[in-house]
Short mmCIF file of N, CA, C and O in Angstrom, two decimals:
data_model
loop_
_atom_site.label_atom_id
_atom_site.label_comp_id
_atom_site.label_asym_id
_atom_site.label_seq_id
_atom_site.Cartn_x
_atom_site.Cartn_y
_atom_site.Cartn_z
N UNK Y 1 -40.88 -265.81 140.33
CA UNK Y 1 -41.49 -265.23 139.52
C UNK Y 1 -41.61 -264.35 139.54
O UNK Y 1 -42.03 -263.35 138.54
N UNK Y 2 -41.07 -263.25 140.20
CA UNK Y 2 -40.51 -261.58 139.97
C UNK Y 2 -39.84 -261.37 138.69
O UNK Y 2 -40.09 -260.66 138.29
N UNK Y 3 -39.03 -262.87 138.88
CA UNK Y 3 -38.46 -262.54 137.40
C UNK Y 3 -39.12 -262.28 136.29
O UNK Y 3 -38.89 -261.45 135.41
N UNK Y 4 -40.34 -263.20 136.09
CA UNK Y 4 -41.02 -263.56 135.09
C UNK Y 4 -41.72 -261.86 134.34
O UNK Y 4 -41.90 -261.76 133.38
N UNK Y 5 -42.44 -261.55 136.35
CA UNK Y 5 -42.72 -260.22 135.97
C UNK Y 5 -41.63 -259.03 135.04
O UNK Y 5 -42.72 -257.89 134.41
N UNK Y 6 -40.75 -258.91 135.70
CA UNK Y 6 -39.95 -257.98 135.46
C UNK Y 6 -39.97 -258.36 133.58
O UNK Y 6 -39.80 -256.78 133.07
N UNK Y 7 -39.48 -259.74 133.56
CA UNK Y 7 -39.01 -259.42 131.78
C UNK Y 7 -40.72 -259.06 131.02
O UNK Y 7 -40.40 -258.81 130.12
N UNK Y 8 -41.83 -259.42 131.64
CA UNK Y 8 -42.97 -259.17 130.87
C UNK Y 8 -43.04 -257.12 130.96
O UNK Y 8 -43.40 -256.80 129.47
N UNK Y 9 -42.41 -256.97 132.03
CA UNK Y 9 -42.79 -255.58 132.18
C UNK Y 9 -41.90 -254.68 131.12
O UNK Y 9 -42.42 -253.59 130.12
N UNK Y 10 -40.40 -254.97 130.33
CA UNK Y 10 -39.57 -254.59 130.12
C UNK Y 10 -39.84 -255.08 128.90
O UNK Y 10 -39.77 -253.94 127.75
N UNK Y 11 -40.45 -256.59 128.24
CA UNK Y 11 -40.77 -256.71 126.68
C UNK Y 11 -42.49 -255.46 126.90
O UNK Y 11 -42.20 -255.18 125.58
N UNK Y 12 -42.50 -255.11 127.61
CA UNK Y 12 -43.83 -254.84 127.28
C UNK Y 12 -43.52 -252.91 126.86
O UNK Y 12 -44.03 -252.41 126.01
N UNK Y 13 -42.40 -252.56 127.77
CA UNK Y 13 -41.93 -251.54 127.78
C UNK Y 13 -41.66 -251.42 126.21
O UNK Y 13 -41.46 -250.34 125.30
N UNK Y 14 -40.69 -252.42 125.90
CA UNK Y 14 -39.51 -251.94 125.01
C UNK Y 14 -40.63 -252.20 123.15
O UNK Y 14 -40.60 -251.17 122.86
N UNK Y 15 -41.90 -252.82 123.41
CA UNK Y 15 -42.96 -252.39 122.51
C UNK Y 15 -43.30 -251.70 122.55
O UNK Y 15 -44.42 -250.80 121.43
N UNK Y 16 -44.17 -250.56 123.55
CA UNK Y 16 -44.41 -249.56 123.23
C UNK Y 16 -43.10 -248.18 122.92
O UNK Y 16 -43.97 -247.37 122.03
N UNK Y 17 -41.63 -248.29 123.39
CA UNK Y 17 -41.46 -247.50 122.98
C UNK Y 17 -40.73 -247.52 121.09
O UNK Y 17 -41.08 -246.81 120.54
N UNK Y 18 -41.29 -248.62 120.64
CA UNK Y 18 -40.36 -249.37 119.29
C UNK Y 18 -41.95 -248.49 118.78
O UNK Y 18 -42.12 -247.81 117.38
N UNK Y 19 -43.47 -248.71 119.61
CA UNK Y 19 -44.28 -248.19 118.65
C UNK Y 19 -44.42 -246.36 118.61
O UNK Y 19 -44.57 -245.86 117.75
N UNK Y 20 -43.78 -245.84 119.66
CA UNK Y 20 -43.71 -244.36 119.51
C UNK Y 20 -42.62 -244.26 118.63
O UNK Y 20 -43.23 -242.96 118.03
N UNK Y 21 -41.58 -244.88 118.16
CA UNK Y 21 -40.64 -244.68 117.38
C UNK Y 21 -41.16 -244.77 116.47
O UNK Y 21 -40.72 -244.21 115.50
N UNK Y 22 -41.54 -245.64 116.13
CA UNK Y 22 -42.38 -245.93 114.21
C UNK Y 22 -43.42 -244.77 113.99
O UNK Y 22 -43.19 -244.04 112.82
N UNK Y 23 -43.96 -244.39 114.98
CA UNK Y 23 -45.18 -243.54 114.79
C UNK Y 23 -44.31 -241.70 114.77
O UNK Y 23 -44.63 -241.05 114.16
N UNK Y 24 -43.01 -241.71 115.27
CA UNK Y 24 -42.44 -240.33 115.09
C UNK Y 24 -41.53 -240.02 113.81
O UNK Y 24 -41.16 -239.22 113.13
N UNK Y 25 -41.08 -241.41 113.66
CA UNK Y 25 -40.27 -241.92 112.16
C UNK Y 25 -41.46 -241.37 111.16
O UNK Y 25 -40.98 -240.31 110.12
N UNK Y 26 -42.42 -241.83 111.24
CA UNK Y 26 -43.64 -241.28 109.91
C UNK Y 26 -43.67 -240.38 110.28
O UNK Y 26 -44.02 -239.80 109.44
N UNK Y 27 -44.06 -239.58 111.12
CA UNK Y 27 -44.05 -237.91 111.45
C UNK Y 27 -43.24 -237.03 110.57
O UNK Y 27 -43.47 -236.58 109.76
N UNK Y 28 -42.18 -237.37 111.06
CA UNK Y 28 -40.97 -236.96 110.66
C UNK Y 28 -40.70 -236.89 109.06
O UNK Y 28 -40.29 -236.14 108.47
N UNK Y 29 -41.03 -238.31 108.59
CA UNK Y 29 -41.03 -238.28 107.37
C UNK Y 29 -42.18 -237.92 106.01
O UNK Y 29 -41.56 -237.18 105.62
N UNK Y 30 -43.18 -237.19 107.04
CA UNK Y 30 -44.12 -236.57 106.06
C UNK Y 30 -43.95 -235.37 106.18
O UNK Y 30 -43.64 -234.29 105.22
N UNK Y 31 -43.53 -234.65 107.40
CA UNK Y 31 -42.92 -233.28 107.38
C UNK Y 31 -42.06 -232.99 105.98
O UNK Y 31 -41.91 -231.96 106.01
N UNK Y 32 -41.05 -234.77 105.79
CA UNK Y 32 -40.16 -233.87 105.36
C UNK Y 32 -40.71 -233.87 103.63
O UNK Y 32 -39.67 -232.81 102.95
N UNK Y 33 -41.44 -234.54 103.63
CA UNK Y 33 -42.03 -234.95 102.25
C UNK Y 33 -42.67 -233.54 101.61
O UNK Y 33 -42.76 -233.03 100.68
N UNK Y 34 -43.39 -233.15 102.89
CA UNK Y 34 -44.04 -232.13 102.76
C UNK Y 34 -43.23 -230.59 102.54
O UNK Y 34 -43.48 -229.56 101.73
N UNK Y 35 -42.33 -230.52 103.05
CA UNK Y 35 -41.02 -229.38 103.05
C UNK Y 35 -40.71 -229.49 101.59
O UNK Y 35 -40.63 -228.55 101.07
N UNK Y 36 -39.96 -230.59 101.16
CA UNK Y 36 -39.54 -231.36 99.80
C UNK Y 36 -40.61 -230.55 98.67
O UNK Y 36 -39.99 -230.06 97.69
N UNK Y 37 -41.66 -230.54 98.92
CA UNK Y 37 -42.79 -230.08 98.35
C UNK Y 37 -42.89 -228.85 97.81
O UNK Y 37 -43.17 -227.97 96.61
N UNK Y 38 -42.82 -228.19 99.18
CA UNK Y 38 -42.37 -227.33 98.89
C UNK Y 38 -41.42 -226.07 98.66
O UNK Y 38 -41.58 -225.16 97.78
N UNK Y 39 -40.22 -226.80 98.79
CA UNK Y 39 -39.12 -226.31 98.63
C UNK Y 39 -39.45 -226.47 96.36
O UNK Y 39 -38.87 -225.44 95.50
N UNK Y 40 -40.19 -227.31 96.34
CA UNK Y 40 -39.72 -227.86 94.66
C UNK Y 40 -40.64 -227.15 93.81
O UNK Y 40 -40.70 -226.48 93.09
N UNK Y 41 -42.25 -226.78 94.93
CA UNK Y 41 -42.60 -225.58 93.96
C UNK Y 41 -42.35 -224.13 93.62
O UNK Y 41 -42.60 -222.98 93.20
N UNK Y 42 -41.28 -223.92 95.02
CA UNK Y 42 -40.77 -222.61 94.80
C UNK Y 42 -39.39 -222.67 94.12
O UNK Y 42 -39.69 -221.48 93.09
N UNK Y 43 -39.20 -223.44 93.74
CA UNK Y 43 -38.01 -223.10 92.98
C UNK Y 43 -38.67 -223.49 91.12
O UNK Y 43 -38.39 -222.93 90.15
N UNK Y 44 -39.44 -224.08 91.20
CA UNK Y 44 -40.75 -223.95 89.47
C UNK Y 44 -41.61 -222.60 89.34
O UNK Y 44 -40.93 -221.84 88.53
N UNK Y 45 -42.00 -222.43 90.39
CA UNK Y 45 -42.66 -220.62 90.52
C UNK Y 45 -41.56 -219.41 90.46
O UNK Y 45 -41.44 -218.84 89.90
N UNK Y 46 -40.35 -219.76 90.88
CA UNK Y 46 -38.95 -218.78 90.78
C UNK Y 46 -38.15 -218.89 89.62
O UNK Y 46 -37.23 -218.00 89.72
N UNK Y 47 -38.56 -219.80 88.72
CA UNK Y 47 -37.54 -219.87 87.51
C UNK Y 47 -37.94 -219.02 86.36
O UNK Y 47 -39.14 -218.62 86.18
N UNK Y 48 -36.70 -218.67 86.09
CA UNK Y 48 -36.86 -217.73 84.61
C UNK Y 48 -36.77 -218.50 83.27
O UNK Y 48 -35.66 -219.24 83.24
N UNK Y 49 -37.67 -218.44 82.43
CA UNK Y 49 -37.45 -219.05 81.23
C UNK Y 49 -35.99 -218.52 80.13
O UNK Y 49 -36.12 -217.06 80.55
N UNK Y 50 -35.80 -219.39 79.91
CA UNK Y 50 -34.34 -218.32 79.10
C UNK Y 50 -34.54 -218.88 77.31
O UNK Y 50 -35.71 -220.19 77.12
N UNK Y 51 -33.45 -218.42 76.62
CA UNK Y 51 -34.12 -218.68 75.42
C UNK Y 51 -32.45 -218.03 74.73
O UNK Y 51 -31.91 -217.36 75.06
N UNK Y 52 -32.16 -219.50 73.84
CA UNK Y 52 -30.61 -219.20 73.26
C UNK Y 52 -30.62 -218.28 72.25
O UNK Y 52 -31.48 -218.15 71.43
N UNK Y 53 -29.52 -217.16 72.44
CA UNK Y 53 -29.17 -216.48 71.26
C UNK Y 53 -28.69 -217.19 70.62
O UNK Y 53 -27.70 -217.58 69.98
N UNK Y 54 -29.36 -216.93 69.08
CA UNK Y 54 -28.88 -217.53 67.80
C UNK Y 54 -27.54 -217.09 67.38
O UNK Y 54 -26.70 -218.19 66.68
N UNK Y 55 -27.17 -216.12 67.64
CA UNK Y 55 -25.62 -215.59 67.29
C UNK Y 55 -24.83 -216.24 67.83
O UNK Y 55 -23.65 -216.80 67.25
N UNK Y 56 -24.95 -216.31 69.26
CA UNK Y 56 -23.82 -216.76 70.37
C UNK Y 56 -24.12 -217.52 70.90
O UNK Y 56 -22.71 -218.88 71.29
N UNK Y 57 -25.64 -218.37 70.83
CA UNK Y 57 -25.39 -220.03 71.31
C UNK Y 57 -25.57 -219.85 72.74
O UNK Y 57 -25.67 -220.60 73.41
N UNK Y 58 -25.51 -218.53 73.41
CA UNK Y 58 -25.63 -218.15 74.62
C UNK Y 58 -26.89 -218.31 74.93
O UNK Y 58 -27.91 -217.66 74.85
N UNK Y 59 -27.54 -218.78 76.33
CA UNK Y 59 -29.01 -218.74 77.26
C UNK Y 59 -28.92 -217.70 77.77
O UNK Y 59 -28.20 -217.13 79.10
N UNK Y 60 -29.94 -216.85 77.74
CA UNK Y 60 -30.11 -215.26 78.26
C UNK Y 60 -31.97 -215.80 79.09
O UNK Y 60 -32.40 -216.17 77.95
N UNK Y 61 -31.76 -215.04 79.92
CA UNK Y 61 -33.61 -215.28 80.44
C UNK Y 61 -34.39 -214.01 79.56
O UNK Y 61 -34.16 -213.54 78.06
N UNK Y 62 -35.13 -214.82 78.94
CA UNK Y 62 -36.66 -214.74 77.88
C UNK Y 62 -37.18 -213.47 78.42
O UNK Y 62 -37.37 -212.96 79.40
N UNK Y 63 -36.73 -212.43 77.18
CA UNK Y 63 -38.03 -210.86 77.16
C UNK Y 63 -39.16 -211.17 77.25
O UNK Y 63 -39.71 -212.05 76.56
N UNK Y 64 -39.61 -210.72 78.23
CA UNK Y 64 -41.22 -210.54 78.08
C UNK Y 64 -41.49 -209.19 77.89
O UNK Y 64 -40.70 -208.08 77.61
N UNK Y 65 -41.83 -209.75 76.53
CA UNK Y 65 -43.34 -208.51 75.63
C UNK Y 65 -44.43 -208.29 75.58
O UNK Y 65 -45.08 -208.60 76.23
#
């Protein structure tokens, strides 16, 4: 009988650990998604528009007028 109680306790412990790891994985995934979105916004905001020089075909930063 003590073996059965020990197995039940181990099983319950494993379920709790699994649930905790799942929550932690979701938290990290959400944090990474938020960081990726922030990096994408930063890249878009700091992008310099380019224009092609008709004579040489080289792209250069667009002049602000």
